[in-house]
Tab-separated table of C-alpha atoms in Angstrom:
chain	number	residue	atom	x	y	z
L	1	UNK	CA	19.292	31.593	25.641
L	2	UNK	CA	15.763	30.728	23.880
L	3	UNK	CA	17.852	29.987	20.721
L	4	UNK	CA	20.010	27.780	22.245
L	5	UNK	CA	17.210	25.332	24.455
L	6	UNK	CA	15.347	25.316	20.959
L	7	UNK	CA	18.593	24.056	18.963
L	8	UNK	CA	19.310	21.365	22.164
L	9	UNK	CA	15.845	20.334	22.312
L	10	UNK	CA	15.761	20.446	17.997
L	11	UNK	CA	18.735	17.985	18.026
L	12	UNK	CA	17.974	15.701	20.879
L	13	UNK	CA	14.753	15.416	19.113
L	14	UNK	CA	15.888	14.732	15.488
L	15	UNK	CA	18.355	11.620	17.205
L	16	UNK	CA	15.062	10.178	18.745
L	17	UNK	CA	13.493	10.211	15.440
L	18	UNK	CA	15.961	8.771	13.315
L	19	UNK	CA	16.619	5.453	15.286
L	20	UNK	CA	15.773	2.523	13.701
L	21	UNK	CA	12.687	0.392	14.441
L	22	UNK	CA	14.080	-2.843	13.700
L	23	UNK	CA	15.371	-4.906	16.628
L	24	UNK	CA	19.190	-5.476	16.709
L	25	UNK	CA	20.594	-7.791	14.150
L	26	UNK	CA	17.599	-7.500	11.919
L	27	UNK	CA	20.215	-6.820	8.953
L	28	UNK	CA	22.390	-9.996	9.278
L	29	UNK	CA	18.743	-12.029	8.765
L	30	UNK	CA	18.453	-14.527	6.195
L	31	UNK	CA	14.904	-14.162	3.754
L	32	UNK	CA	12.367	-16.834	4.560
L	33	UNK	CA	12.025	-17.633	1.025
L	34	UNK	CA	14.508	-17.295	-1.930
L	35	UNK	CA	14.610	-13.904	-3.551
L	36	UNK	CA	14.312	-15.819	-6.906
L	37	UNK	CA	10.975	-17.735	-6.135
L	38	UNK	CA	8.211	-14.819	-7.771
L	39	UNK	CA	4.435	-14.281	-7.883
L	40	UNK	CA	3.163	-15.275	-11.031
L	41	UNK	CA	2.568	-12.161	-13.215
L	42	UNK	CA	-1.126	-11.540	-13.377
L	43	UNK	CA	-2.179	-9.950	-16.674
L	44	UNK	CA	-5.546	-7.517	-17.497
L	45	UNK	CA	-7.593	-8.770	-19.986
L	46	UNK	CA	-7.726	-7.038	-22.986
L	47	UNK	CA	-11.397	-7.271	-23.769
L	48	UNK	CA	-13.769	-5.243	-21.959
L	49	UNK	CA	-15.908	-6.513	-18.924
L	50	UNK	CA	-19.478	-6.762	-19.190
L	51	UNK	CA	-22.341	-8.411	-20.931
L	52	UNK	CA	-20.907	-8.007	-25.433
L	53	UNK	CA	-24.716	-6.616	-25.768
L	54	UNK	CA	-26.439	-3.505	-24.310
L	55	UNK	CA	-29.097	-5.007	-21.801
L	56	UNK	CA	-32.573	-4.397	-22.737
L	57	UNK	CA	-34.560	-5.852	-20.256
L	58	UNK	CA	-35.331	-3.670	-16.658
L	59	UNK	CA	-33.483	-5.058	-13.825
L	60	UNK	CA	-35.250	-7.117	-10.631
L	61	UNK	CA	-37.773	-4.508	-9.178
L	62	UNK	CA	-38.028	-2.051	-11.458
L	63	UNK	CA	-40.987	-2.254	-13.484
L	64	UNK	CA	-40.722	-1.610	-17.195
L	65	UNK	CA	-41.903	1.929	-18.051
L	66	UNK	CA	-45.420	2.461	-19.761
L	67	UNK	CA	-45.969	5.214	-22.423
């Protein structure tokens, strides 16, 4: 009897979870813009970012060490 409530209750269950979110006639929608109309590829720069030197002064606060 267990076996059975668990297997109703199981399916009754899996039908609530698999309905769809979307309101009715969400599939017959047309796109608000054409498909065809893209984002501009952005591209990563192939140098490195940074200062091209090492920095040798102490940044602001930090006094420079004394030996």
């Amino acid at each position: 009897m267990r076996r059975a409530l668990l297997i109703a209750v199981g399916v009754v269950v899996s039908l609530l979870a698999c309905r769809t979110t979307q309101p009715a006639g969400t599939e017959n929608r047309e796109p608000i813009q054409d498909p065809a109309q893209r984002e501009p590829a952005q591209l990563v720069p192939a140098e490195p970012p940074g200062p091209a030197t090492p920095i040798t002064e102490p940044d602001a606060g930090i006094p420079p060490s004394q030996p």
